[in-house]
Coordinates of C-alpha atoms in Angstrom, one line a residue:
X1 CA 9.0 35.6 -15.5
X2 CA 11.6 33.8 -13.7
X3 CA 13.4 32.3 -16.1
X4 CA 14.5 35.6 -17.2
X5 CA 16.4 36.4 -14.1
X6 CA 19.0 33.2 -15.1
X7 CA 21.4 34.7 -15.9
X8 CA 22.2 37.1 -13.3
X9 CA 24.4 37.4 -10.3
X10 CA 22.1 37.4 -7.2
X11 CA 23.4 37.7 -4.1
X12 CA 22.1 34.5 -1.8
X13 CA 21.1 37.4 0.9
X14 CA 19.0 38.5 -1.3
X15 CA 14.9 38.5 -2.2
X16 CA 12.9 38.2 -5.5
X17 CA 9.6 39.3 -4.9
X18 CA 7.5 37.5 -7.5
X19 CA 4.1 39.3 -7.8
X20 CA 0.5 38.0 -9.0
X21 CA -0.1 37.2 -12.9
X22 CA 0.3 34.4 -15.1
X23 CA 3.1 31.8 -16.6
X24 CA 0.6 31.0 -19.9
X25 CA 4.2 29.4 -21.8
X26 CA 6.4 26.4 -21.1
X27 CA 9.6 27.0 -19.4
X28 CA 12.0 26.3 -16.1
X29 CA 12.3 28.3 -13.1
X30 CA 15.7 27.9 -12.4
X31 CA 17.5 28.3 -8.9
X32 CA 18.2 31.5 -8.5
X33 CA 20.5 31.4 -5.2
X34 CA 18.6 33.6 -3.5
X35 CA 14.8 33.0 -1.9
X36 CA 11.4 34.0 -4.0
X37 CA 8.9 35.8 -2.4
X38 CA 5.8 35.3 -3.8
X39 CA 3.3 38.3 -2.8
X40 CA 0.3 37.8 -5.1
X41 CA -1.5 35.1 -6.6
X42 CA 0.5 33.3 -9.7
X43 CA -1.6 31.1 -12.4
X44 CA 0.5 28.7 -14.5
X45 CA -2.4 28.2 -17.5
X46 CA -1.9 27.9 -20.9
X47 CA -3.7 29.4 -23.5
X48 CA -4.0 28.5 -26.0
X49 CA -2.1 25.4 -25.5
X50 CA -0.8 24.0 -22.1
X51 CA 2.1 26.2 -20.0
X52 CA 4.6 23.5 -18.3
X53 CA 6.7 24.7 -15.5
X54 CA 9.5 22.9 -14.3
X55 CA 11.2 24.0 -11.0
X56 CA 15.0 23.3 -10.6
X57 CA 16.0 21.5 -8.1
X58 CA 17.2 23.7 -4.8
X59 CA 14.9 26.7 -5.2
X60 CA 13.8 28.2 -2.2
X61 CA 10.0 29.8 -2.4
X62 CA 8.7 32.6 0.4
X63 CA 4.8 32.8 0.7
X64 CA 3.1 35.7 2.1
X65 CA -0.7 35.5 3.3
X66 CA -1.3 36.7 -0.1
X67 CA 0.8 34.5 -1.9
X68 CA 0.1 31.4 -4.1
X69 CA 0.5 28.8 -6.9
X70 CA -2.6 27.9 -8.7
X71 CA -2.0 25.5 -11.6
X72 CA -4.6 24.8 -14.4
X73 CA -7.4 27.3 -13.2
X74 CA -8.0 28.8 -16.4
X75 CA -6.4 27.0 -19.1
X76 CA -4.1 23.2 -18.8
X77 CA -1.1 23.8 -16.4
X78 CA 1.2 21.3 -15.3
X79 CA 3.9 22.4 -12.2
X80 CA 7.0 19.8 -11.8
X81 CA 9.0 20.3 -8.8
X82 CA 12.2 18.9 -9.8
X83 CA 14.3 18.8 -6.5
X84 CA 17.2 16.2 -5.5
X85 CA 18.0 14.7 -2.4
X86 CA 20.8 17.1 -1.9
X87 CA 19.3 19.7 -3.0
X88 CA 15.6 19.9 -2.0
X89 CA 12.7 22.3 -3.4
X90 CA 11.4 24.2 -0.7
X91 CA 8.2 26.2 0.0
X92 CA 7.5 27.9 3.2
X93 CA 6.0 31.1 5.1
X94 CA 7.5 34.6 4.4
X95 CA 6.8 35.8 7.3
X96 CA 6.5 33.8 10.9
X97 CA 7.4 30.3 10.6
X98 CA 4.2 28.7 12.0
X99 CA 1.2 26.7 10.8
X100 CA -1.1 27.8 8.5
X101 CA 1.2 31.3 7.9
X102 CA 0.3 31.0 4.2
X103 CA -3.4 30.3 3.4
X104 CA -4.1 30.3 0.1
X105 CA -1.5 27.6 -0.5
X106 CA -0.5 25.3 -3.8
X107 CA -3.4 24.4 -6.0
X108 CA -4.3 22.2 -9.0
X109 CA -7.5 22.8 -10.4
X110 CA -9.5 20.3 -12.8
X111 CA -7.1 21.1 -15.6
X112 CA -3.6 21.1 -14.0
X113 CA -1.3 18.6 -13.0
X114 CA 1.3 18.8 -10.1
X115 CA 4.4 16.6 -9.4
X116 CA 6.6 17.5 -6.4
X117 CA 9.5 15.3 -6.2
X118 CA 12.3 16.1 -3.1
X119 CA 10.5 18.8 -2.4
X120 CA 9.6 20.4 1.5
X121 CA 6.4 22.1 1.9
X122 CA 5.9 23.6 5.5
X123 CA 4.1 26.3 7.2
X124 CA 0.9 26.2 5.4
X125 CA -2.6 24.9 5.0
X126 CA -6.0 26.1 6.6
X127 CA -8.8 24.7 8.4
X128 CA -9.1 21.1 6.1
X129 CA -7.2 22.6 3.3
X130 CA -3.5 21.4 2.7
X131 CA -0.8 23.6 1.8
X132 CA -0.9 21.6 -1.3
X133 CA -4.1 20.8 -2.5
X134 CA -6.3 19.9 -5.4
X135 CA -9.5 20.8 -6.4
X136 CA -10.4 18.7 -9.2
X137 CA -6.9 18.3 -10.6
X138 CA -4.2 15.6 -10.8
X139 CA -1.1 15.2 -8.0
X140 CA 1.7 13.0 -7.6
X141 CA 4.1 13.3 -4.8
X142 CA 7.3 11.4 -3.9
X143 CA 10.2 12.0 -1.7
X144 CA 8.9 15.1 0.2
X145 CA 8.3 16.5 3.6
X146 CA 5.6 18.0 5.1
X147 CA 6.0 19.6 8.3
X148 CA 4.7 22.3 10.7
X149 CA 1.8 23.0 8.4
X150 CA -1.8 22.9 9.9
X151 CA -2.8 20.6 6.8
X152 CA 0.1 19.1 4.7
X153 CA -1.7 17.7 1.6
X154 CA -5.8 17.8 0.8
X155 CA -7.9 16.5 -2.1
X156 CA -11.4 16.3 -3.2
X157 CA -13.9 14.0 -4.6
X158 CA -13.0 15.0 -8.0
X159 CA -8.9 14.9 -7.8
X160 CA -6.6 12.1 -9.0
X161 CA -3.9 11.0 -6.7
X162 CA -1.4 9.7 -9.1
X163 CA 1.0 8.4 -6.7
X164 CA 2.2 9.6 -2.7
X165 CA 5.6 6.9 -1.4
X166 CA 8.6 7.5 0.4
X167 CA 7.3 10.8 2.1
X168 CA 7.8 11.9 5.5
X169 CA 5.0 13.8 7.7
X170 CA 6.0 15.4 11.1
X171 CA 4.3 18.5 13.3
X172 CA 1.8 19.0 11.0
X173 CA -1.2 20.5 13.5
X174 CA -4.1 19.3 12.4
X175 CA -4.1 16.8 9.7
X176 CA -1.2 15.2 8.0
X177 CA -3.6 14.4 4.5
X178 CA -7.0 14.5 4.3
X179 CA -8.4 12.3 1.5
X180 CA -11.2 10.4 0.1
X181 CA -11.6 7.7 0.0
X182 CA -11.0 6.7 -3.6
X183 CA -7.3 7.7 -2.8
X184 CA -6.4 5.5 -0.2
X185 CA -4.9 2.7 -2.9
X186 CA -2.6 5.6 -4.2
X187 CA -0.5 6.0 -0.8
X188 CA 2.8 3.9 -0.7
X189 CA 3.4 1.9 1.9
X190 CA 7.1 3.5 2.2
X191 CA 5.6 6.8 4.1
X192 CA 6.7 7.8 7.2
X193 CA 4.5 9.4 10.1
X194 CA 5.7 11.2 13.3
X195 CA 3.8 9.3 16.0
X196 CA -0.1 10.6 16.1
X197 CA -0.3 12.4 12.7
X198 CA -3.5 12.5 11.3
X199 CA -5.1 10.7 8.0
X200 CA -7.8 12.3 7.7
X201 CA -10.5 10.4 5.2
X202 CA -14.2 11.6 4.3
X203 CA -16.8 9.9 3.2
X204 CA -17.5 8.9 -0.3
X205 CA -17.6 5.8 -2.6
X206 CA -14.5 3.5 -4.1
X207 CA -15.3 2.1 -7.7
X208 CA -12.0 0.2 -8.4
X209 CA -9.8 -2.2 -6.8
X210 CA -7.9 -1.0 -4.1
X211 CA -4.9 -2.0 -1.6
X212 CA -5.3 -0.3 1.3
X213 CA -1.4 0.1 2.3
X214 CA -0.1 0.2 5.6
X215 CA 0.5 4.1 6.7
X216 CA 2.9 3.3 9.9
X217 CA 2.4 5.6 13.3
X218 CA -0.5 7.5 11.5
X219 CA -3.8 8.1 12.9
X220 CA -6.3 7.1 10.1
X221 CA -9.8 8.4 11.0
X222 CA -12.9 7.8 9.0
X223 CA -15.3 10.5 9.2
X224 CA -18.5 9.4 7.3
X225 CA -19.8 6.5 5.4
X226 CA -17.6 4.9 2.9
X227 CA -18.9 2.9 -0.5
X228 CA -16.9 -0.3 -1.7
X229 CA -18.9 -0.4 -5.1
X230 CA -16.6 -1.8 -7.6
X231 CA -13.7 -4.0 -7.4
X232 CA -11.9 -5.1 -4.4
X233 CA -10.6 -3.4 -1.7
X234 CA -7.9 -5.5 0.2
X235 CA -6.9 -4.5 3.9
X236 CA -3.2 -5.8 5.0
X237 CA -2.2 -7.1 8.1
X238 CA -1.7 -4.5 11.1
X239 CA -3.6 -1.9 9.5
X240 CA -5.8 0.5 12.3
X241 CA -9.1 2.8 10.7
X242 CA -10.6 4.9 13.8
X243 CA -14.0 5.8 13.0
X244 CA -16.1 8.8 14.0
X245 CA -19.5 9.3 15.0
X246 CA -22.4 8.4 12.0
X247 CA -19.1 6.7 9.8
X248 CA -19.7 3.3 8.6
X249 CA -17.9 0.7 5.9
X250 CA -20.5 -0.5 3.3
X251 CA -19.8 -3.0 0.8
X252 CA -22.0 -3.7 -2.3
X253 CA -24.7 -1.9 -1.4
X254 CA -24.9 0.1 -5.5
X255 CA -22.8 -2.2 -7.2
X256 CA -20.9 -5.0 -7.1
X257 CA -18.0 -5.1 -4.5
X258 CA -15.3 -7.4 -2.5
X259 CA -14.2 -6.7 1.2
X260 CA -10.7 -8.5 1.7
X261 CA -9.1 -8.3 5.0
X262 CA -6.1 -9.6 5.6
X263 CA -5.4 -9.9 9.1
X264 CA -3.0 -12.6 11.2
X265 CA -3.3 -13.6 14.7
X266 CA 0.3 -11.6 15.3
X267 CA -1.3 -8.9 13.5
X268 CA -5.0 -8.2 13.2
X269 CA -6.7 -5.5 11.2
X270 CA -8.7 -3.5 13.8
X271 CA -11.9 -1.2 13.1
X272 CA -12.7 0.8 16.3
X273 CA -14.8 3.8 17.1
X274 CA -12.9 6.9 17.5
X275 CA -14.8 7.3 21.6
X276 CA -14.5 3.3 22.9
X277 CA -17.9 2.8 23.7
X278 CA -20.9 1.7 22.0
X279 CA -22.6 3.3 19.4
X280 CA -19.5 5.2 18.3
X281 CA -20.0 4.3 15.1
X282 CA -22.0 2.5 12.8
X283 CA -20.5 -0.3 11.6
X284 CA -19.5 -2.8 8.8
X285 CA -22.5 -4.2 6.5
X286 CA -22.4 -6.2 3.6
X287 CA -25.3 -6.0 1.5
X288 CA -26.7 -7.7 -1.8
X289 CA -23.8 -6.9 -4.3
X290 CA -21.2 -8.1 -2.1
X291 CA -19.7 -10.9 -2.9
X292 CA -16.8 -13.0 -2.0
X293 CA -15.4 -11.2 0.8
X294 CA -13.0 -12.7 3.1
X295 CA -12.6 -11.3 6.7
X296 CA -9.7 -12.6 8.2
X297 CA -8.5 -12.2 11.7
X298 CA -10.9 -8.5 12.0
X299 CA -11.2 -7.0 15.6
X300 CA -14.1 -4.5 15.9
X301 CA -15.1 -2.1 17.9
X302 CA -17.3 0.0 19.0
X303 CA -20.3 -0.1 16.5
X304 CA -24.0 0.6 17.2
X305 CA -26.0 -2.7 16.5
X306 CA -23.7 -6.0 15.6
X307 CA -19.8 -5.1 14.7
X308 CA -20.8 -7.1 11.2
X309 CA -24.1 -7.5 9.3
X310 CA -24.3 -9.4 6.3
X311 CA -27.8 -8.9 4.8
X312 CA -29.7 -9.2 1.6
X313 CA -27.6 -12.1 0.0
X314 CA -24.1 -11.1 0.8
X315 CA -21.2 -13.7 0.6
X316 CA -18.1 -13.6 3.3
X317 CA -15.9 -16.2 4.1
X318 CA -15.1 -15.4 8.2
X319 CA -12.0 -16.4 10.2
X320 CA -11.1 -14.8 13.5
X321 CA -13.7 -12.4 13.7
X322 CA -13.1 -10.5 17.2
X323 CA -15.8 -8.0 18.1
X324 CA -16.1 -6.0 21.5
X325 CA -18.2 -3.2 22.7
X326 CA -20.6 -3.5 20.1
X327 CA -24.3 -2.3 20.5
X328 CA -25.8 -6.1 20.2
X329 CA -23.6 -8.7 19.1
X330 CA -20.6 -9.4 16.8
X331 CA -22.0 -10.7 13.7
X332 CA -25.2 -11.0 12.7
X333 CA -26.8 -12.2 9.0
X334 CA -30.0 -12.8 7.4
X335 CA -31.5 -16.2 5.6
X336 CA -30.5 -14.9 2.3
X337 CA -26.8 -14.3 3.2
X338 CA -23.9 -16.7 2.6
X339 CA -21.8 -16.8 5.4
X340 CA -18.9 -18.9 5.6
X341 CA -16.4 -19.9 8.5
X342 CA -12.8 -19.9 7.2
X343 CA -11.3 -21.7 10.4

Protein backbone atom coordinates (compact mmCIF):
# COMPACT_ATOMS: atom_id res chain seq x y z
CA UNK A 1 0.00 0.00 0.00
CA UNK A 2 2.13 2.66 1.06
CA UNK A 3 5.22 1.36 1.39
CA UNK A 4 5.21 0.93 -2.21
CA UNK A 5 5.24 4.62 -3.03
CA UNK A 6 9.01 4.84 -1.19
CA UNK A 7 10.72 5.20 -3.59
CA UNK A 8 9.30 7.94 -5.53
CA UNK A 9 9.80 11.64 -5.99
CA UNK A 10 6.66 13.36 -4.52
CA UNK A 11 6.38 16.73 -4.63
CA UNK A 12 5.56 18.10 -0.76
CA UNK A 13 2.50 20.06 -2.59
CA UNK A 14 1.23 17.21 -3.33
CA UNK A 15 -1.74 14.58 -2.10
CA UNK A 16 -1.87 10.70 -1.75
CA UNK A 17 -5.28 9.75 -1.58
CA UNK A 18 -5.28 6.45 0.39
CA UNK A 19 -8.66 4.62 -0.20
CA UNK A 20 -10.56 1.98 2.00
CA UNK A 21 -9.16 -1.78 2.10
CA UNK A 22 -6.82 -3.69 4.15
CA UNK A 23 -2.88 -3.80 5.24
CA UNK A 24 -3.29 -7.90 6.20
CA UNK A 25 1.08 -8.01 6.07
CA UNK A 26 3.80 -6.46 8.18
CA UNK A 27 5.50 -3.46 6.87
CA UNK A 28 6.42 0.55 7.32
CA UNK A 29 4.64 3.40 6.01
CA UNK A 30 7.30 5.58 5.38
CA UNK A 31 7.18 9.51 5.08
CA UNK A 32 6.35 10.27 1.95
CA UNK A 33 6.87 14.27 1.90
CA UNK A 34 3.77 14.94 0.84
CA UNK A 35 0.25 14.66 3.08
CA UNK A 36 -2.13 11.26 2.95
CA UNK A 37 -5.50 11.62 2.46
CA UNK A 38 -7.30 8.96 3.66
CA UNK A 39 -10.99 8.77 1.93
CA UNK A 40 -12.26 5.36 2.98
CA UNK A 41 -12.08 3.08 5.82
CA UNK A 42 -8.46 1.20 6.14
CA UNK A 43 -8.18 -2.20 8.31
CA UNK A 44 -4.68 -3.16 9.43
CA UNK A 45 -5.56 -7.14 10.29
CA UNK A 46 -3.67 -9.99 9.75
CA UNK A 47 -4.67 -13.10 8.46
CA UNK A 48 -3.53 -15.45 8.86
CA UNK A 49 -0.94 -14.24 11.14
CA UNK A 50 -0.72 -10.63 12.64
CA UNK A 51 -0.07 -7.38 10.12
CA UNK A 52 2.32 -4.77 12.01
CA UNK A 53 2.45 -1.36 10.80
CA UNK A 54 5.02 0.95 11.68
CA UNK A 55 4.61 4.71 10.71
CA UNK A 56 7.74 6.80 10.15
CA UNK A 57 8.30 9.44 12.03
CA UNK A 58 7.06 13.00 10.17
CA UNK A 59 4.12 11.64 8.20
CA UNK A 60 1.46 13.78 7.76
CA UNK A 61 -2.23 12.02 7.51
CA UNK A 62 -5.57 13.88 6.00
CA UNK A 63 -8.94 12.43 7.19
CA UNK A 64 -12.09 12.94 5.41
CA UNK A 65 -15.58 12.29 7.11
CA UNK A 66 -15.15 9.01 5.55
CA UNK A 67 -11.82 8.33 6.49
CA UNK A 68 -10.33 5.94 9.12
CA UNK A 69 -7.78 3.62 10.79
CA UNK A 70 -9.24 0.55 12.40
CA UNK A 71 -6.63 -1.76 13.80
CA UNK A 72 -7.30 -5.48 14.76
CA UNK A 73 -11.12 -5.63 13.66
CA UNK A 74 -10.90 -8.74 11.91
CA UNK A 75 -7.72 -10.41 12.47
CA UNK A 76 -4.47 -9.21 15.17
CA UNK A 77 -3.27 -5.72 14.13
CA UNK A 78 -0.84 -3.78 15.79
CA UNK A 79 -0.32 0.26 14.45
CA UNK A 80 3.10 1.96 15.95
CA UNK A 81 3.32 5.61 15.36
CA UNK A 82 6.93 6.14 15.37
CA UNK A 83 7.32 9.99 15.37
CA UNK A 84 10.34 12.18 16.92
CA UNK A 85 10.25 15.27 18.64
CA UNK A 86 11.44 17.07 15.57
CA UNK A 87 9.65 15.46 13.51
CA UNK A 88 6.12 14.59 14.81
CA UNK A 89 3.39 12.14 13.25
CA UNK A 90 0.48 13.99 12.55
CA UNK A 91 -3.25 13.21 11.93
CA UNK A 92 -5.82 15.80 11.28
CA UNK A 93 -9.11 16.86 9.22
CA UNK A 94 -9.00 16.98 5.36
CA UNK A 95 -11.24 19.23 5.06
CA UNK A 96 -12.18 22.26 7.74
CA UNK A 97 -9.93 22.32 10.54
CA UNK A 98 -12.49 22.06 13.38
CA UNK A 99 -13.62 19.65 15.97
CA UNK A 100 -14.97 16.55 15.34
CA UNK A 101 -14.23 17.14 11.23
CA UNK A 102 -13.37 13.44 11.10
CA UNK A 103 -15.80 11.05 12.84
CA UNK A 104 -15.11 7.80 12.43
CA UNK A 105 -11.61 8.31 13.92
CA UNK A 106 -8.50 5.83 15.02
CA UNK A 107 -9.63 2.58 16.37
CA UNK A 108 -8.28 -0.58 18.17
CA UNK A 109 -10.53 -3.27 18.38
CA UNK A 110 -10.29 -6.39 20.89
CA UNK A 111 -7.40 -7.75 18.74
CA UNK A 112 -5.27 -4.72 17.90
CA UNK A 113 -2.78 -2.87 19.61
CA UNK A 114 -1.93 0.92 19.13
CA UNK A 115 1.25 2.86 20.25
CA UNK A 116 1.44 6.57 19.24
CA UNK A 117 4.71 8.00 20.23
CA UNK A 118 5.36 12.02 19.21
CA UNK A 119 2.53 11.94 17.47
CA UNK A 120 -0.48 15.06 17.13
CA UNK A 121 -3.92 14.00 16.67
CA UNK A 122 -6.35 16.99 16.17
CA UNK A 123 -9.69 17.76 14.70
CA UNK A 124 -11.43 14.66 15.55
CA UNK A 125 -13.67 12.68 17.79
CA UNK A 126 -17.64 12.63 18.19
CA UNK A 127 -20.05 12.94 20.86
CA UNK A 128 -17.97 10.60 23.79
CA UNK A 129 -15.89 9.02 21.18
CA UNK A 130 -12.11 10.13 20.92
CA UNK A 131 -10.34 10.62 17.72
CA UNK A 132 -8.37 7.82 19.02
CA UNK A 133 -10.22 5.28 20.69
CA UNK A 134 -10.46 1.63 21.60
CA UNK A 135 -13.04 -0.72 21.74
CA UNK A 136 -11.81 -3.62 23.37
CA UNK A 137 -8.23 -3.30 22.30
CA UNK A 138 -4.83 -2.30 23.76
CA UNK A 139 -3.30 1.62 23.66
CA UNK A 140 -0.27 3.15 24.84
CA UNK A 141 0.42 6.76 24.24
CA UNK A 142 3.46 9.02 25.08
CA UNK A 143 4.69 12.24 23.97
CA UNK A 144 1.66 13.44 21.89
CA UNK A 145 -0.88 16.25 21.53
CA UNK A 146 -4.25 16.40 21.42
CA UNK A 147 -5.85 19.46 20.39
CA UNK A 148 -9.02 21.04 18.91
CA UNK A 149 -10.67 17.68 18.73
CA UNK A 150 -14.27 17.41 20.36
CA UNK A 151 -12.88 14.14 22.27
CA UNK A 152 -9.05 13.52 22.16
CA UNK A 153 -8.67 9.92 23.51
CA UNK A 154 -11.77 7.32 24.58
CA UNK A 155 -11.76 3.76 25.99
CA UNK A 156 -14.17 1.22 27.12
CA UNK A 157 -14.70 -1.18 29.82
CA UNK A 158 -12.99 -3.79 27.90
CA UNK A 159 -9.62 -1.79 26.64
CA UNK A 160 -6.12 -1.88 28.18
CA UNK A 161 -4.49 1.41 28.72
CA UNK A 162 -0.87 0.40 28.54
CA UNK A 163 0.66 3.60 29.46
CA UNK A 164 -0.50 7.75 28.74
CA UNK A 165 2.77 10.34 30.26
CA UNK A 166 4.35 13.30 29.05
CA UNK A 167 1.22 14.32 26.75
CA UNK A 168 -0.23 17.60 26.26
CA UNK A 169 -4.14 18.28 25.96
CA UNK A 170 -5.33 21.80 24.79
CA UNK A 171 -8.88 23.05 22.96
CA UNK A 172 -10.17 19.89 22.91
CA UNK A 173 -14.22 20.84 23.11
CA UNK A 174 -15.67 18.47 24.98
CA UNK A 175 -13.58 16.03 26.71
CA UNK A 176 -9.89 15.81 26.86
CA UNK A 177 -10.11 11.57 27.73
CA UNK A 178 -12.90 9.80 28.78
CA UNK A 179 -11.97 6.65 30.70
CA UNK A 180 -12.98 4.07 33.19
CA UNK A 181 -12.22 3.78 35.75
CA UNK A 182 -9.80 0.85 35.74
CA UNK A 183 -7.53 3.22 33.71
CA UNK A 184 -6.97 5.97 35.95
CA UNK A 185 -3.56 4.16 37.44
CA UNK A 186 -2.25 4.07 33.78
CA UNK A 187 -2.05 8.09 33.34
CA UNK A 188 1.45 9.67 34.15
CA UNK A 189 1.61 12.21 36.25
CA UNK A 190 3.94 14.12 33.58
CA UNK A 191 0.59 15.27 31.45
CA UNK A 192 -0.23 18.54 30.78
CA UNK A 193 -3.78 20.18 30.62
CA UNK A 194 -4.79 23.58 29.18
CA UNK A 195 -6.79 25.09 32.13
CA UNK A 196 -10.47 23.46 32.31
CA UNK A 197 -9.95 20.30 30.09
CA UNK A 198 -12.08 17.69 30.74
CA UNK A 199 -11.32 13.91 32.28
CA UNK A 200 -14.05 12.45 31.76
CA UNK A 201 -14.49 8.96 33.94
CA UNK A 202 -17.65 6.56 33.92
CA UNK A 203 -18.65 4.30 36.18
CA UNK A 204 -17.36 0.89 36.61
CA UNK A 205 -15.37 -1.28 39.05
CA UNK A 206 -11.25 -1.26 39.75
CA UNK A 207 -9.89 -4.92 40.67
CA UNK A 208 -6.13 -4.09 41.07
CA UNK A 209 -4.02 -1.63 42.86
CA UNK A 210 -4.01 1.60 41.61
CA UNK A 211 -2.17 5.21 42.05
CA UNK A 212 -4.44 7.66 41.14
CA UNK A 213 -1.76 10.28 39.67
CA UNK A 214 -2.08 13.88 39.73
CA UNK A 215 -3.56 15.16 36.23
CA UNK A 216 -2.65 19.09 36.72
CA UNK A 217 -5.30 21.90 35.51
CA UNK A 218 -7.68 19.05 34.36
CA UNK A 219 -11.23 18.83 35.20
CA UNK A 220 -11.72 15.20 36.48
CA UNK A 221 -15.51 14.46 36.62
CA UNK A 222 -16.95 11.19 37.83
CA UNK A 223 -20.17 10.38 36.24
CA UNK A 224 -21.53 7.17 37.97
CA UNK A 225 -20.69 4.81 40.71
CA UNK A 226 -17.19 3.57 40.98
CA UNK A 227 -16.10 -0.07 42.56
CA UNK A 228 -12.71 -0.34 44.56
CA UNK A 229 -12.95 -4.24 44.70
CA UNK A 230 -9.42 -5.50 44.67
CA UNK A 231 -6.25 -3.99 45.73
CA UNK A 232 -5.59 -0.58 46.75
CA UNK A 233 -6.31 2.47 45.24
CA UNK A 234 -4.03 5.37 46.66
CA UNK A 235 -5.08 9.16 46.08
CA UNK A 236 -2.02 11.81 46.22
CA UNK A 237 -1.98 14.93 47.66
CA UNK A 238 -3.75 17.87 45.72
CA UNK A 239 -5.73 15.62 43.71
CA UNK A 240 -9.61 17.19 42.83
CA UNK A 241 -12.63 14.35 41.50
CA UNK A 242 -15.96 16.43 40.73
CA UNK A 243 -18.81 14.22 40.86
CA UNK A 244 -22.03 14.24 39.07
CA UNK A 245 -25.48 13.58 40.01
CA UNK A 246 -26.20 9.56 41.19
CA UNK A 247 -21.94 9.06 41.17
CA UNK A 248 -20.69 7.68 44.25
CA UNK A 249 -17.01 6.03 45.45
CA UNK A 250 -17.66 2.48 46.95
CA UNK A 251 -15.06 0.50 48.50
CA UNK A 252 -15.27 -3.21 49.28
CA UNK A 253 -18.59 -3.65 48.73
CA UNK A 254 -17.87 -7.32 46.21
CA UNK A 255 -14.50 -7.94 47.22
CA UNK A 256 -11.94 -7.03 49.19
CA UNK A 257 -10.52 -3.40 48.75
CA UNK A 258 -8.26 -0.43 50.36
CA UNK A 259 -9.14 3.39 50.05
CA UNK A 260 -5.81 5.37 50.63
CA UNK A 261 -5.86 9.04 50.57
CA UNK A 262 -3.12 10.92 50.86
CA UNK A 263 -3.85 14.30 51.59
CA UNK A 264 -1.62 17.20 53.65
CA UNK A 265 -2.98 20.18 55.33
CA UNK A 266 -1.03 22.39 52.43
CA UNK A 267 -2.68 20.13 50.13
CA UNK A 268 -5.83 18.17 50.65
CA UNK A 269 -7.52 15.65 48.38
CA UNK A 270 -11.04 17.16 47.75
CA UNK A 271 -14.26 15.14 46.63
CA UNK A 272 -17.01 17.64 45.68
CA UNK A 273 -20.27 17.51 43.85
CA UNK A 274 -20.16 18.79 40.37
CA UNK A 275 -23.52 21.53 41.47
CA UNK A 276 -22.19 22.72 45.31
CA UNK A 277 -25.15 21.88 47.08
CA UNK A 278 -26.46 19.05 48.80
CA UNK A 279 -27.43 15.96 47.43
CA UNK A 280 -25.26 16.42 44.36
CA UNK A 281 -23.90 13.32 44.69
CA UNK A 282 -23.96 10.32 46.67
CA UNK A 283 -21.06 9.90 48.46
CA UNK A 284 -18.13 7.75 49.88
CA UNK A 285 -19.10 4.34 51.64
CA UNK A 286 -17.01 1.81 52.95
CA UNK A 287 -18.61 -1.42 53.31
CA UNK A 288 -17.79 -4.99 54.67
CA UNK A 289 -14.70 -5.89 52.46
CA UNK A 290 -12.95 -2.74 53.12
CA UNK A 291 -10.34 -2.89 55.00
CA UNK A 292 -7.40 -0.83 56.16
CA UNK A 293 -8.16 2.31 54.58
CA UNK A 294 -6.58 5.46 55.53
CA UNK A 295 -8.30 8.90 54.83
CA UNK A 296 -5.96 11.48 55.34
CA UNK A 297 -6.60 15.18 55.22
CA UNK A 298 -10.08 14.45 52.75
CA UNK A 299 -12.40 17.54 52.21
CA UNK A 300 -15.92 16.53 50.94
CA UNK A 301 -18.58 17.92 49.51
CA UNK A 302 -21.63 17.94 48.49
CA UNK A 303 -23.02 14.34 49.18
CA UNK A 304 -26.63 13.25 49.95
CA UNK A 305 -26.67 11.73 53.52
CA UNK A 306 -23.09 11.91 55.59
CA UNK A 307 -19.88 12.84 53.24
CA UNK A 308 -18.49 9.26 54.72
CA UNK A 309 -20.24 6.02 55.85
CA UNK A 310 -18.47 3.26 57.03
CA UNK A 311 -20.93 0.30 57.48
CA UNK A 312 -20.96 -3.40 57.81
CA UNK A 313 -17.48 -3.87 59.44
CA UNK A 314 -15.36 -1.57 57.50
CA UNK A 315 -11.89 -0.53 58.78
CA UNK A 316 -10.43 3.32 58.20
CA UNK A 317 -7.89 4.94 59.95
CA UNK A 318 -9.28 8.98 59.72
CA UNK A 319 -7.15 12.20 60.02
CA UNK A 320 -8.40 15.51 58.92
CA UNK A 321 -11.59 14.62 57.67
CA UNK A 322 -13.25 18.06 56.34
CA UNK A 323 -16.90 17.67 55.22
CA UNK A 324 -19.32 20.59 54.08
CA UNK A 325 -22.65 20.77 52.50
CA UNK A 326 -23.42 17.38 53.09
CA UNK A 327 -27.11 16.07 53.40
CA UNK A 328 -26.70 15.01 57.34
CA UNK A 329 -23.35 14.98 58.65
CA UNK A 330 -19.67 14.24 57.89
CA UNK A 331 -19.04 10.82 58.87
CA UNK A 332 -21.17 8.47 60.05
CA UNK A 333 -20.53 4.46 61.05
CA UNK A 334 -22.19 1.60 62.38
CA UNK A 335 -21.39 -0.79 65.65
CA UNK A 336 -19.69 -3.24 63.45
CA UNK A 337 -17.26 -0.80 61.79
CA UNK A 338 -13.71 0.03 62.84
CA UNK A 339 -13.04 3.40 62.80
CA UNK A 340 -9.94 4.84 63.80
CA UNK A 341 -8.71 8.57 64.40
CA UNK A 342 -5.17 9.09 62.90
CA UNK A 343 -4.54 12.56 64.62
Amino acid sequence: MVKALETNKIPAEAVIELRGGAATTTGTWPNLGAPIRVVGEVYIEGKPSKAAITIAAGATFRFDSGGALYVGYGGDGELKVAGTTEAPVSFGAAGDATPGAWEKGIIAYSKGAITLEHAVVQHGGVDGRGALRSEGGKVAVTASTFKENKVGLSLDDASELRGFDQNQLVGNTEQALVLMPRHLGALGAANTYADGQVVLVHGGGIDKPATWALQPAAAVTIDGEIYVDGGAVTIPAGATYAFADGAALYVGYGDTGTLVVQGTTDKPVTFKGSRAEAGAWKGVELYSKAVASTLTQLHVSDAATACVRASGGATVTIDGLVGSKCETATLTWDCSSKVKSGG
